[in-house]
C-alpha cells in the first residue's frame, strides 16, 4: 500500500494508528535517505505505547531499547553496519520476537532480514513537506485490516 502525508504530524498519526494494530513482535525495516522521516515515523509509532519521549536516534549506540508495561521496542540504526558479523554484534538475532523491531538504514542489512518483515519506504514528493510512504508486507500485521 501507498500513502502520502503532507506534514510530520500526518506521518506520526499514520504510524500511531498502525501501532494500535500490533501484537508486539513485528519487524519494521525502514528505507529512505537522511531527513526523509524515518525517526519521525518511529516517534509516532512509539507514542501509541507512551514511549515517544524515549525515542532518539541510535547513531552511536546502534540500538536503543524503549520499554514500559505496554510494549518493548528495539530501535536499530544500521548506518554503520555492513556485514552479517556486524549485525550479529548488535544483538539483532538475540532479541528477535521479544519486542517490536524498528530498523533504520535497512538498506545495509537487507539481505540478512528474516522473511516476515514489514518494509516501509519513505520518499520526498515535489511539495516541501510531502512524503510518499510505501508499505510492503503489511500482511505480517495480524490485525491490519481490523
Ligand atoms: P530520518 O530519520 O529519515 O533521517 P527524521 O525523521 O529525523 O528523518 O527527520 C525528518 C524531517 O523532515 C523532520 O524535520 C520532519 O519534521 C520533516 N518532515 C517534513 N515533512 C514531513 C512528513 N510529511 N513526514 C515526516 N517528516 C517530515
Ligand atoms: Mg533517523
mmCIF file of C-alpha atoms and ligand atoms in Angstrom:
data_model
loop_
_atom_site.group_PDB
_atom_site.id
_atom_site.type_symbol
_atom_site.label_atom_id
_atom_site.label_comp_id
_atom_site.label_asym_id
_atom_site.label_seq_id
_atom_site.Cartn_x
_atom_site.Cartn_y
_atom_site.Cartn_z
ATOM 1 C CA UNK A 1 0.000 0.000 0.000
ATOM 2 C CA UNK A 2 0.999 3.633 -0.509
ATOM 3 C CA UNK A 3 0.007 6.768 1.351
ATOM 4 C CA UNK A 4 1.023 10.390 1.031
ATOM 5 C CA UNK A 5 1.460 12.615 4.059
ATOM 6 C CA UNK A 6 1.809 16.385 3.895
ATOM 7 C CA UNK A 7 3.121 17.204 7.377
ATOM 8 C CA UNK A 8 5.244 15.458 10.030
ATOM 9 C CA UNK A 9 2.091 15.221 12.169
ATOM 10 C CA UNK A 10 0.300 13.264 9.442
ATOM 11 C CA UNK A 11 3.172 10.796 9.306
ATOM 12 C CA UNK A 12 3.094 10.405 13.075
ATOM 13 C CA UNK A 13 -0.678 9.968 13.108
ATOM 14 C CA UNK A 14 -0.471 7.255 10.478
ATOM 15 C CA UNK A 15 2.250 5.450 12.466
ATOM 16 C CA UNK A 16 0.213 5.797 15.679
ATOM 17 C CA UNK A 17 -2.781 4.094 14.056
ATOM 18 C CA UNK A 18 -0.546 1.375 12.684
ATOM 19 C CA UNK A 19 0.861 0.802 16.175
ATOM 20 C CA UNK A 20 -2.643 0.183 17.519
ATOM 21 C CA UNK A 21 -2.810 -2.978 15.384
ATOM 22 C CA UNK A 22 0.423 -4.582 16.511
ATOM 23 C CA UNK A 23 0.870 -7.725 18.525
ATOM 24 C CA UNK A 24 4.274 -6.741 19.860
ATOM 25 C CA UNK A 25 6.838 -8.748 17.914
ATOM 26 C CA UNK A 26 6.621 -7.224 14.427
ATOM 27 C CA UNK A 27 9.716 -6.279 12.460
ATOM 28 C CA UNK A 28 9.714 -2.967 10.573
ATOM 29 C CA UNK A 29 12.512 -2.224 8.123
ATOM 30 C CA UNK A 30 12.745 1.450 7.118
ATOM 31 C CA UNK A 31 14.260 2.643 3.831
ATOM 32 C CA UNK A 32 14.937 6.189 2.704
ATOM 33 C CA UNK A 33 17.504 8.975 2.722
ATOM 34 C CA UNK A 34 18.626 11.112 5.624
ATOM 35 C CA UNK A 35 15.929 13.545 6.730
ATOM 36 C CA UNK A 36 13.098 11.796 4.954
ATOM 37 C CA UNK A 37 11.143 10.995 8.135
ATOM 38 C CA UNK A 38 12.120 7.551 9.419
ATOM 39 C CA UNK A 39 12.645 8.689 13.007
ATOM 40 C CA UNK A 40 9.523 10.860 12.811
ATOM 41 C CA UNK A 41 7.500 7.782 11.832
ATOM 42 C CA UNK A 42 9.090 5.843 14.689
ATOM 43 C CA UNK A 43 8.174 8.618 17.170
ATOM 44 C CA UNK A 44 4.545 8.352 16.070
ATOM 45 C CA UNK A 45 4.578 4.592 16.446
ATOM 46 C CA UNK A 46 6.197 4.749 19.894
ATOM 47 C CA UNK A 47 3.739 7.422 21.028
ATOM 48 C CA UNK A 48 0.889 4.907 20.882
ATOM 49 C CA UNK A 49 2.671 2.969 23.638
ATOM 50 C CA UNK A 50 3.589 6.080 25.628
ATOM 51 C CA UNK A 51 7.253 5.704 24.664
ATOM 52 C CA UNK A 52 7.682 8.680 22.333
ATOM 53 C CA UNK A 53 9.779 10.719 24.751
ATOM 54 C CA UNK A 54 12.410 7.997 24.928
ATOM 55 C CA UNK A 55 12.978 7.872 21.164
ATOM 56 C CA UNK A 56 16.349 9.124 19.987
ATOM 57 C CA UNK A 57 18.482 8.164 17.002
ATOM 58 C CA UNK A 58 20.731 5.198 17.878
ATOM 59 C CA UNK A 59 23.536 6.681 15.784
ATOM 60 C CA UNK A 60 26.352 5.681 18.110
ATOM 61 C CA UNK A 61 24.617 3.083 20.273
ATOM 62 C CA UNK A 62 23.416 1.136 17.163
ATOM 63 C CA UNK A 63 20.356 0.020 19.169
ATOM 64 C CA UNK A 64 18.103 1.743 21.685
ATOM 65 C CA UNK A 65 15.577 -0.142 23.777
ATOM 66 C CA UNK A 66 12.354 1.515 24.928
ATOM 67 C CA UNK A 67 10.143 -0.350 27.329
ATOM 68 C CA UNK A 68 7.171 0.072 29.616
ATOM 69 C CA UNK A 69 4.145 -2.033 30.578
ATOM 70 C CA UNK A 70 2.645 -1.513 27.116
ATOM 71 C CA UNK A 71 5.469 -2.587 24.843
ATOM 72 C CA UNK A 72 9.108 -3.252 24.273
ATOM 73 C CA UNK A 73 10.733 -1.606 21.270
ATOM 74 C CA UNK A 74 14.153 -2.264 19.772
ATOM 75 C CA UNK A 75 15.222 0.706 17.623
ATOM 76 C CA UNK A 76 18.219 -0.028 15.399
ATOM 77 C CA UNK A 77 20.378 2.240 13.267
ATOM 78 C CA UNK A 78 22.213 0.163 10.660
ATOM 79 C CA UNK A 79 24.067 3.118 9.113
ATOM 80 C CA UNK A 80 27.447 1.712 10.143
ATOM 81 C CA UNK A 81 26.519 -1.968 9.821
ATOM 82 C CA UNK A 82 27.529 -3.737 6.656
ATOM 83 C CA UNK A 83 28.283 -7.363 7.376
ATOM 84 C CA UNK A 84 26.473 -10.285 8.937
ATOM 85 C CA UNK A 85 29.002 -10.289 11.807
ATOM 86 C CA UNK A 86 28.334 -6.593 12.467
ATOM 87 C CA UNK A 87 24.625 -7.300 12.540
ATOM 88 C CA UNK A 88 25.021 -10.189 14.980
ATOM 89 C CA UNK A 89 27.058 -7.940 17.258
ATOM 90 C CA UNK A 90 24.099 -5.555 17.669
ATOM 91 C CA UNK A 91 22.098 -8.349 19.331
ATOM 92 C CA UNK A 92 19.653 -8.397 16.448
ATOM 93 C CA UNK A 93 19.154 -12.174 16.382
ATOM 94 C CA UNK A 94 19.066 -12.487 20.179
ATOM 95 C CA UNK A 95 16.181 -10.017 20.552
ATOM 96 C CA UNK A 96 14.034 -11.192 17.618
ATOM 97 C CA UNK A 97 10.473 -11.950 18.734
ATOM 98 C CA UNK A 98 10.985 -10.271 22.129
ATOM 99 C CA UNK A 99 9.622 -6.941 21.024
ATOM 100 C CA UNK A 100 8.820 -4.631 18.129
ATOM 101 C CA UNK A 101 11.816 -4.098 15.841
ATOM 102 C CA UNK A 102 12.228 -0.722 14.147
ATOM 103 C CA UNK A 103 15.228 -0.682 11.829
ATOM 104 C CA UNK A 104 16.622 2.475 10.250
ATOM 105 C CA UNK A 105 19.052 2.150 7.296
ATOM 106 C CA UNK A 106 17.748 -1.323 6.467
ATOM 107 C CA UNK A 107 19.378 -0.917 3.040
ATOM 108 C CA UNK A 108 22.629 -2.036 4.667
ATOM 109 C CA UNK A 109 21.338 -5.339 6.024
ATOM 110 C CA UNK A 110 18.514 -6.087 3.623
ATOM 111 C CA UNK A 111 19.923 -9.471 2.609
ATOM 112 C CA UNK A 112 20.034 -10.679 6.243
ATOM 113 C CA UNK A 113 16.489 -9.727 7.219
ATOM 114 C CA UNK A 114 14.050 -12.504 8.100
ATOM 115 C CA UNK A 115 11.159 -13.166 5.707
ATOM 116 C CA UNK A 116 8.354 -11.765 7.828
ATOM 117 C CA UNK A 117 9.448 -8.150 7.637
ATOM 118 C CA UNK A 118 7.179 -5.153 7.092
ATOM 119 C CA UNK A 119 9.044 -2.797 4.760
ATOM 120 C CA UNK A 120 8.445 0.941 4.969
ATOM 121 C CA UNK A 121 9.991 3.109 2.287
ATOM 122 C CA UNK A 122 9.730 6.880 2.669
ATOM 123 C CA UNK A 123 10.431 9.277 -0.191
ATOM 124 C CA UNK A 124 10.113 13.027 -0.628
ATOM 125 C CA UNK A 125 7.497 14.285 -3.064
ATOM 126 C CA UNK A 126 7.546 17.508 -5.062
ATOM 127 C CA UNK A 127 5.860 19.506 -2.317
ATOM 128 C CA UNK A 128 8.024 20.669 0.568
ATOM 129 C CA UNK A 129 6.645 18.549 3.430
ATOM 130 C CA UNK A 130 5.156 15.842 1.238
ATOM 131 C CA UNK A 131 6.233 12.247 1.770
ATOM 132 C CA UNK A 132 5.234 9.112 -0.077
ATOM 133 C CA UNK A 133 5.189 6.111 2.233
ATOM 134 C CA UNK A 134 5.187 2.691 0.589
ATOM 135 C CA UNK A 135 4.444 -0.310 2.777
ATOM 136 C CA UNK A 136 5.145 -3.896 1.815
ATOM 137 C CA UNK A 137 4.477 -6.963 3.937
ATOM 138 C CA UNK A 138 1.548 -5.449 5.818
ATOM 139 C CA UNK A 139 0.082 -8.975 5.745
ATOM 140 C CA UNK A 140 2.528 -9.702 8.590
ATOM 141 C CA UNK A 141 0.397 -7.431 10.784
ATOM 142 C CA UNK A 142 -2.256 -9.845 12.027
ATOM 143 C CA UNK A 143 -4.908 -7.194 12.699
ATOM 144 C CA UNK A 144 -4.021 -4.890 9.821
ATOM 145 C CA UNK A 145 -7.487 -4.671 8.281
ATOM 146 C CA UNK A 146 -9.440 -4.500 11.558
HETATM 147 P P1 LIG B 1 15.302 10.429 9.170
HETATM 148 O O1 LIG B 1 15.172 9.615 10.431
HETATM 149 O O2 LIG B 1 14.714 9.725 7.972
HETATM 150 O O3 LIG B 1 16.701 10.885 8.916
HETATM 151 P P2 LIG B 1 13.851 12.473 10.610
HETATM 152 O O4 LIG B 1 12.536 11.872 10.977
HETATM 153 O O5 LIG B 1 14.885 12.582 11.657
HETATM 154 O O6 LIG B 1 14.419 11.740 9.296
HETATM 155 O O7 LIG B 1 13.618 13.932 10.027
HETATM 156 C C1 LIG B 1 12.620 14.195 9.099
HETATM 157 C C2 LIG B 1 12.434 15.696 8.988
HETATM 158 O O8 LIG B 1 11.514 16.003 7.948
HETATM 159 C C3 LIG B 1 11.884 16.281 10.282
HETATM 160 O O9 LIG B 1 12.466 17.547 10.492
HETATM 161 C C4 LIG B 1 10.391 16.414 9.962
HETATM 162 O O10 LIG B 1 9.776 17.440 10.706
HETATM 163 C C5 LIG B 1 10.443 16.765 8.488
HETATM 164 N N1 LIG B 1 9.220 16.456 7.740
HETATM 165 C C6 LIG B 1 8.593 17.313 6.904
HETATM 166 N N2 LIG B 1 7.501 16.777 6.369
HETATM 167 C C7 LIG B 1 7.409 15.507 6.856
HETATM 168 C C8 LIG B 1 6.471 14.447 6.659
HETATM 169 N N3 LIG B 1 5.401 14.564 5.829
HETATM 170 N N4 LIG B 1 6.691 13.301 7.327
HETATM 171 C C9 LIG B 1 7.748 13.163 8.134
HETATM 172 N N5 LIG B 1 8.668 14.122 8.375
HETATM 173 C C10 LIG B 1 8.509 15.312 7.738
HETATM 174 MG MG1 LIG B 2 16.628 8.809 11.712
#
